[in-house]
Amino acid sequence: MKQVKMKTSIRILAILFGLFLSVGAFAQSTIIGQVTDASGEPIIGATVRVAGQGGGVITDIDGNFSIKAEPGSMLSVSYIGYKTVETAASQNMKIALQDDSQLLEDVVVIGYGTVKKGDLTGSVSAMKPDDMSKGITNNAADMLVGKVAGVDVITSGGAPGSGSQIRIRGGSSLNASNDPLLVIDGLTIDNNTATGMSNVLAMINPNDIETFNILKDASATAIYGSRASNGVIIITTKKGKKGSGPKFSYNGDVTVSTTQKRYEVLNGDEYRALVGKVIGESGVAMLGNANTDWQDEIFRTAVSTSHNLSMTGGLKNMPYRVSIGYQSDQGIIKNSFMNRFNASVNLAPSFLDDHLNFNITAKYMAEKDRYVDSGAAIGGALSMDPTRPVMDDSEPYKWLGGYWQNIVSANFSDPSWAYTKNPNAPQNPVAYLEQNECYAHSNDFTANVEVDYKIHGFEDLRLHASYGGQYTASRQSDINSPYGYSNNYYGWDGRTYYWKYSITANAYAQYTHTFGAHYIDVMAGAEESHYHRSGYNIGQGTDPYTGEANNPALRNETEWATHNSLVSYFGRLNYTLLDRYMLTATIRADGSSRFADGHKWGYFPSVALAWKINDEKFMKNIKWWNEFKLRLGWGQTGQQDIGYDFLYTPLYVNSNSYAQYPFGDTYYYTMRPNKYNPDLTWETTTTWNAGLDFAFLNNRITANIDAYYRETTDLIQEVALPTLMNFGQRMAQNIGSLENYGVEFTVGAKPIVTKDFVWDVQYNVAWNHNEITELIGGDEDYYVESGSTISRGNSTHVQAHTVGQPANSFWVYQQVYDENGKPLEGVYVDRDGNGIINNDDRYFYKSPAADVFMGLTMKFTYKNWDLSTAFRASLGNYVYYDFLSNRAAVSASGLYSNSAFTNTTQAAVDLGFSGTNGTEYYLSDYFVRNASYLKCTNITLGYSFPALLKYAGQDYFSGRIFATVQNPFIITKYKGLDPEVAGGIDRNPYPRPFSVQIGLNLNF
């Protein structure tokens, strides 16, 4: 027998199942036959069943089967990697299955065009969201978490509607944006998130997404030029189908969320005992008698829901899809919520015998949010004196709305307002939540029209054009009660307005033709993009006694507007020889308004080669090996998203009212110059990539591996300026270079496939090394502070950039320990050996970026049931444990200062630091912790049910019910709330919740 032995071993288990599964629905005859592949080789384990019925049988080791069925009834024959065949039942059947090359024929969207997946030359990952294993998805970025090798997605936290930090193959910049370019239905999106809008991807409903295509190496991204240094994510939404009747789909769910972990701080009794030990009875006498769990007071069990309805169909030559969605999310911190409405329309009419095709997309989003400051709410809950009550009805606290708060004597215009809050004391978090309102309303409209025309009589030539834009308007209101901690007595009533709009138009011509063994695809075009942003804020406090405005924000002082433009020319050549040797070359020229003359234009070329080794003669007889392709690529991309639009030129702006100049009795606003740098130029990233693609056993196993090296030159970074050298203390300059190199591996497999049971596995792993190779402007010890500040000290940074280290490395002292392994407060290694401990002894230790990150998704389907689970891991990421550092000063002055008590944690008590010796204990590497983790992202159990109603030959109300558990567990040694920290400073984050969701999908 010629059947390949590898197939045989894998299918033996299927045979054992099949021996007991011969079923007949209403048969009167026994139908026998054999199933083979196109070459006549028997197929073991193919499923044969009566079409439209359950049950069935499995072919034996020789491909033979026997099934009870009525002669003439339709039999369905299927096997993984082959096209399903339906044929009339008869005796002694011979059924040949054809290879399903769809995996290689699938069209992948790339820059300004499409390509067959099997013809890709660059590093491109295509992902289609799986409804059965996607988990709880509140926005598009959630669908990418742990799914694609080399794509690291860290959600911003658990706030309703919060966005994500997306990094493709590490960051390529220091100070410029490291976010990938987003292209949605052919339209490039402005990555600037409007004030009051939860995240930039809120404008697209996750239920509308058909595919993600992630362009990772420069040979794939260079066609986007100056915006593609950090990769490109192309999102394509769902469309209708020609000639199909209207089909409706409903997706709805209800989610219950709660905290999965809380910080451990002392309760009232423990705190009184600690104060008695450290300060004595005089300290205990100043404490209260309550036992308040402040975290219980601010957290809640949140209930959220979403509903989505779509209609899909086709009117003759016009496929259409219309959808609406509503999402209402409660936050686990009281009073926080997000309500969002999405609507989308897609029309794809074709005319002139499919020579003229349109693709029209429109999306609308309306969102209302109530935000809470997690620093005020959570920071207050962790620091507040646990011996005090939430409310106090005694006289002094009426000036704070009846909430207990550390108070001091007041000195306001109203002499009866006797007390105000102690500005140096922790804030009552419940009072903050009830006395402050931050509401945001945002609206976004995005539309794009694409037209494609194949020239009549010369169909190899296509003309393509598109015109699209995005308009966003947002309004955020901030209202503080006059009885609150912030702006006590005066209160605050403010508004922030933000608008942005963008317009993008492009046109290109594409010529494709096959000349014998040669295939060419040539494309050339041009594009112009304009991005405009503007806004202002107004507001004031009010003296309730005099009615005068306090600290007003005036529109004529705060109003601003800016814009930037790109003019681009691009081209691409695809050449294929003998359908197995492929060449791709691209070039793009970008002219940016963000740079001065002489620096405006950047040129970004790329070239890639691919070899379909499996199509060579020496592999033709290896039938179990379906794909073996080698890819090599080189290219350059740029960066012009530097945070400034006019930094290259002197710019004068209005000063505020404090800088007015009097002429007589009239005060006039003055103009002040902004800093500028006419020599600023592009960041340029050069990437080398090598990859291999594999497929085995009729694509039952697929895999790819990529290795890359990426170098960014002319890095843009904010650096300190010498006094009187410019109009600012810091300014962006081109100062150095940065490299990333790494390896990515992805494998997908179906280890078990029977007629009733399928096990599907998807796994990816990526390793990335990031290192700064040059910084101009200093000696070998030159560094630039970076990252967020920590709680202790005065705007203290514990991260910096320096040559030879990863970006944003921790910059700390090396801790000395006693013989028992306990850290000695303020005792550090004298690294320069001069007998003095100062900044010269700080060293670079670890990085917040993971060395390795992985994703694993498994899906099990048994008949109508499905069970899926998703995991992801991050190895080698480090975090500064700000929670412990901020509370480590356990002494009389550490617990009680500025006439107020501050809570602490048992870990700080056990540490034994006092914070009184002036040694900046918080700069110790002791607080830099390994935050590697393994997370179970979600577990989902579902049941798909057949049509509940049949009418006039049509099935109605088929669907699926499911239950999902999100964030069920984390395995980590990190003691903080959550080891997943974007940026590396773990400081009062909004906790990611543990959630349970129940949902229903209906098709009718």
XYZ file of N, CA and C in Angstrom, residues 119-234:
348
model
N 1.676 33.037 -1.888
C 2.627 33.842 -2.658
C 3.270 34.955 -1.835
N 3.037 34.965 -0.526
C 3.638 35.994 0.309
C 5.155 35.866 0.325
N 5.841 37.000 0.240
C 7.299 37.009 0.350
C 7.765 37.663 1.647
N 6.925 38.472 2.267
C 7.297 39.128 3.507
C 6.737 38.415 4.723
N 7.056 38.960 5.893
C 6.564 38.387 7.151
C 5.202 39.001 7.457
N 4.151 38.258 7.140
C 2.778 38.713 7.316
C 1.999 37.627 8.049
N 1.310 38.005 9.112
C 0.463 37.065 9.848
C -0.995 37.420 9.600
N -1.751 36.443 9.118
C -3.178 36.632 8.880
C -3.949 35.903 9.975
N -4.901 36.601 10.582
C -5.674 35.995 11.661
C -7.142 36.313 11.477
N -7.952 35.272 11.529
C -9.396 35.439 11.482
C -9.947 35.133 12.862
N -10.605 36.093 13.509
C -11.112 35.847 14.864
C -12.036 34.645 14.897
N -11.846 33.827 15.916
C -12.655 32.629 16.106
C -13.682 32.916 17.193
N -14.960 32.897 16.833
C -16.012 33.213 17.787
C -16.010 32.262 18.980
N -15.487 31.046 18.775
C -15.535 30.066 19.850
C -14.416 30.248 20.870
N -13.351 30.969 20.519
C -12.206 31.059 21.425
C -11.708 32.485 21.636
N -12.502 33.473 21.245
C -12.012 34.846 21.346
C -12.116 35.418 22.749
N -12.891 34.787 23.633
C -13.042 35.317 24.983
C -13.871 36.586 24.986
N -13.741 37.360 26.054
C -14.475 38.618 26.185
C -13.689 39.705 25.470
N -14.268 40.264 24.432
C -13.581 41.275 23.629
C -14.370 42.570 23.667
N -13.767 43.579 24.272
C -14.408 44.892 24.352
C -13.960 45.819 23.238
N -12.828 45.521 22.610
C -12.383 46.305 21.470
C -11.515 45.426 20.594
N -11.139 45.949 19.439
C -10.430 45.146 18.445
C -9.112 44.610 18.971
N -8.396 45.388 19.784
C -7.089 44.951 20.271
C -7.188 43.702 21.138
N -8.311 43.528 21.841
C -8.475 42.346 22.690
C -8.382 41.051 21.889
N -8.761 41.119 20.614
C -8.744 39.908 19.788
C -7.325 39.448 19.451
N -6.342 40.337 19.609
C -4.968 40.004 19.246
C -4.153 39.488 20.424
N -4.700 39.555 21.624
C -3.933 39.203 22.817
C -3.511 37.733 22.753
N -2.192 37.508 22.691
C -1.664 36.152 22.695
C -1.893 35.360 21.433
N -2.342 35.981 20.357
C -2.728 35.233 19.155
C -1.668 35.233 18.059
N -0.778 36.226 18.021
C 0.142 36.368 16.894
C 1.567 36.473 17.421
N 2.464 35.672 16.868
C 3.866 35.702 17.279
C 4.469 37.066 16.979
N 5.191 37.604 17.954
C 5.852 38.888 17.765
C 4.975 40.082 18.022
N 3.702 39.867 18.344
C 2.774 40.970 18.627
C 2.413 40.904 20.106
N 2.936 41.852 20.873
C 2.729 41.889 22.322
C 1.655 42.926 22.628
N 0.542 42.472 23.187
C -0.582 43.358 23.497
C -0.769 43.395 25.009
N -0.618 44.574 25.604
C -0.835 44.759 27.036
C -1.999 45.720 27.209
N -3.089 45.217 27.764
C -4.242 46.085 27.985
C -3.896 47.144 29.020
N -4.465 48.325 28.845
C -4.123 49.454 29.714
C -4.612 49.262 31.136
N -5.487 48.322 31.364
C -6.020 48.061 32.697
C -7.462 47.620 32.587
N -8.146 47.634 33.728
C -9.504 47.134 33.759
C -10.579 48.176 33.621
N -10.212 49.428 33.339
C -11.218 50.468 33.176
C -12.114 50.145 31.991
N -13.406 50.414 32.076
C -14.315 50.110 30.960
C -13.850 50.760 29.663
N -13.744 49.942 28.617
C -13.373 50.467 27.307
C -11.921 50.838 27.150
N -11.074 50.512 28.112
C -9.677 50.952 28.044
C -8.972 50.327 26.847
N -7.977 51.030 26.346
C -7.246 50.582 25.177
C -6.109 49.659 25.538
N -5.165 49.509 24.608
C -4.051 48.586 24.793
C -2.779 49.182 24.229
N -1.665 48.721 24.778
C -0.360 49.009 24.207
C 0.000 47.843 23.298
N 0.183 48.125 22.010
C 0.507 47.090 21.034
C 1.935 47.320 20.551
N 2.758 46.293 20.654
C 4.140 46.372 20.195
C 4.407 45.194 19.257
N 4.907 45.516 18.067
C 5.261 44.494 17.093
C 6.774 44.422 17.016
N 7.323 43.294 17.452
C 8.767 43.074 17.459
C 9.494 44.150 18.267
N 8.943 44.503 19.417
C 9.577 45.490 20.282
C 9.405 46.892 19.738
N 9.814 47.870 20.490
C 9.709 49.259 20.049
C 10.919 49.667 19.227
N 10.677 50.485 18.209
C 11.779 50.944 17.354
C 12.182 52.377 17.662
N 11.523 53.016 18.630
C 11.806 54.412 18.957
C 11.975 54.580 20.458
N 12.564 55.698 20.840
C 12.697 56.047 22.245
C 11.619 57.030 22.667
N 11.495 58.126 21.931
C 10.557 59.176 22.311
C 9.400 59.318 21.333
N 9.622 58.906 20.089
C 8.537 58.940 19.105
C 7.593 57.773 19.369
N 6.496 57.728 18.632
C 5.497 56.685 18.854
C 6.042 55.308 18.514
N 5.680 54.326 19.343
C 5.991 52.926 19.058
C 4.740 52.144 18.668
N 3.651 52.838 18.403
C 2.404 52.181 18.032
C 2.422 51.801 16.552
N 1.845 50.659 16.209
C 1.769 50.289 14.794
C 0.782 51.180 14.042
N 0.949 51.227 12.738
C -0.004 51.922 11.879
C -1.265 51.078 11.765
N -2.422 51.721 11.885
C -3.705 51.032 11.765
C -4.350 51.394 10.428
N -4.745 50.376 9.692
C -5.442 50.569 8.424
C -6.739 49.774 8.499
N -7.869 50.464 8.422
C -9.170 49.822 8.550
C -9.939 49.994 7.249
N -10.209 48.881 6.603
C -10.915 48.889 5.324
C -10.280 49.865 4.337
N -8.949 49.811 4.263
C -8.225 50.610 3.281
C -7.904 52.026 3.707
N -8.362 52.462 4.872
C -8.152 53.836 5.321
C -7.188 53.864 6.499
N -6.104 54.622 6.377
C -5.171 54.780 7.489
C -5.814 55.656 8.560
N -5.636 55.256 9.815
C -6.315 55.890 10.936
C -5.342 56.739 11.735
N -5.788 57.918 12.142
C -5.013 58.789 13.023
C -4.940 58.146 14.401
N -3.721 57.857 14.881
C -3.540 57.151 16.149
C -3.745 58.039 17.369
N -3.946 59.334 17.173
C -4.164 60.225 18.307
C -5.560 59.997 18.878
N -5.619 59.588 20.151
C -6.903 59.345 20.803
C -7.482 60.656 21.297
N -8.714 60.927 20.924
C -9.371 62.174 21.324
C -9.574 62.204 22.830
N -9.430 63.390 23.419
C -9.711 63.570 24.839
C -11.148 63.139 25.123
N -11.308 62.250 26.103
C -12.641 61.771 26.442
C -13.043 60.503 25.735
N -12.257 60.058 24.748
C -12.549 58.830 24.018
C -11.734 57.708 24.653
N -12.358 56.549 24.895
C -11.687 55.512 25.666
C -10.449 54.976 24.960
N -10.511 54.741 23.648
C -9.325 54.296 22.914
C -9.558 54.474 21.422
N -8.461 54.502 20.674
C -8.533 54.857 19.262
C -9.291 53.816 18.440
N -9.364 52.560 18.932
C -10.064 51.515 18.195
C -11.524 51.388 18.595
N -12.013 52.324 19.411
C -13.412 52.268 19.830
C -14.357 52.452 18.657
N -13.850 53.018 17.558
C -14.741 53.314 16.439
C -15.135 52.085 15.629
N -14.571 50.918 15.950
C -14.926 49.712 15.209
C -15.459 48.656 16.171
N -16.584 48.068 15.806
C -17.204 47.032 16.621
C -16.459 45.712 16.382
N -15.960 45.056 17.439
C -15.242 43.791 17.242
C -16.049 42.744 16.479
N -17.370 42.775 16.599
C -18.213 41.800 15.901
C -18.241 42.026 14.395
N -17.760 43.189 13.939
C -17.741 43.478 12.512
C -16.453 43.038 11.830
N -15.473 42.592 12.598
C -14.151 42.313 12.035
C -14.113 40.937 11.391
N -13.652 40.911 10.145
C -13.485 39.654 9.407
C -12.075 39.095 9.590
N -11.054 39.934 9.359
C -9.679 39.460 9.452
C -8.759 40.563 9.967
N -7.653 40.111 10.570
C -6.495 40.957 10.853
C -5.351 40.468 9.972
N -4.629 41.385 9.380
C -3.390 41.070 8.689
C -2.295 41.945 9.281
N -1.314 41.305 9.897
C -0.260 42.040 10.590
C 1.006 41.973 9.752
N 1.459 43.138 9.288
C 2.672 43.244 8.487
C 3.820 43.557 9.437
N 4.835 42.669 9.471
C 5.850 42.779 10.514
C 7.224 43.201 10.019
N 7.654 42.700 8.874
C 9.001 43.069 8.435
C 8.931 44.181 7.400
N 10.095 44.788 7.132
C 10.125 45.973 6.275
C 9.755 45.661 4.835
N 10.006 44.433 4.366
C 9.632 44.114 2.988
C 8.124 44.148 2.814
N 7.389 43.940 3.920
C 5.929 44.017 3.866
C 5.419 45.412 4.191
N 6.121 46.138 5.063
C 5.606 47.423 5.547
C 6.143 48.636 4.803
N 7.250 48.485 4.044
C 7.891 49.649 3.425
C 6.961 50.373 2.463
N 5.944 49.681 1.952
C 5.001 50.335 1.054
C 4.229 51.443 1.773
N 4.226 51.406 3.130
C 3.610 52.472 3.924
C 4.638 53.503 4.412
N 5.904 53.293 4.094
C 6.925 54.302 4.287
C 7.110 54.817 5.693
N 6.868 56.116 5.861
C 7.247 56.827 7.082
C 6.376 56.507 8.276
N 5.334 55.711 8.103
C 4.451 55.414 9.230
C 4.528 53.949 9.657
N 5.491 53.211 9.104
C 5.436 51.760 9.252
C 6.594 51.164 10.033
N 7.385 51.983 10.733
C 8.532 51.434 11.468
C 8.108 50.470 12.558
N 6.914 50.617 13.066
C 6.442 49.761 14.152
C 5.431 48.725 13.679
N 5.465 48.430 12.382
C 4.554 47.442 11.831
C 3.223 48.046 11.430
N 2.415 47.246 10.770
C 1.110 47.682 10.257
C 0.074 46.627 10.611
N -1.058 47.072 11.128
C -2.188 46.183 11.377
C -3.317 46.579 10.431
N -3.658 45.678 9.530
C -4.726 45.926 8.556
C -5.964 45.163 9.015
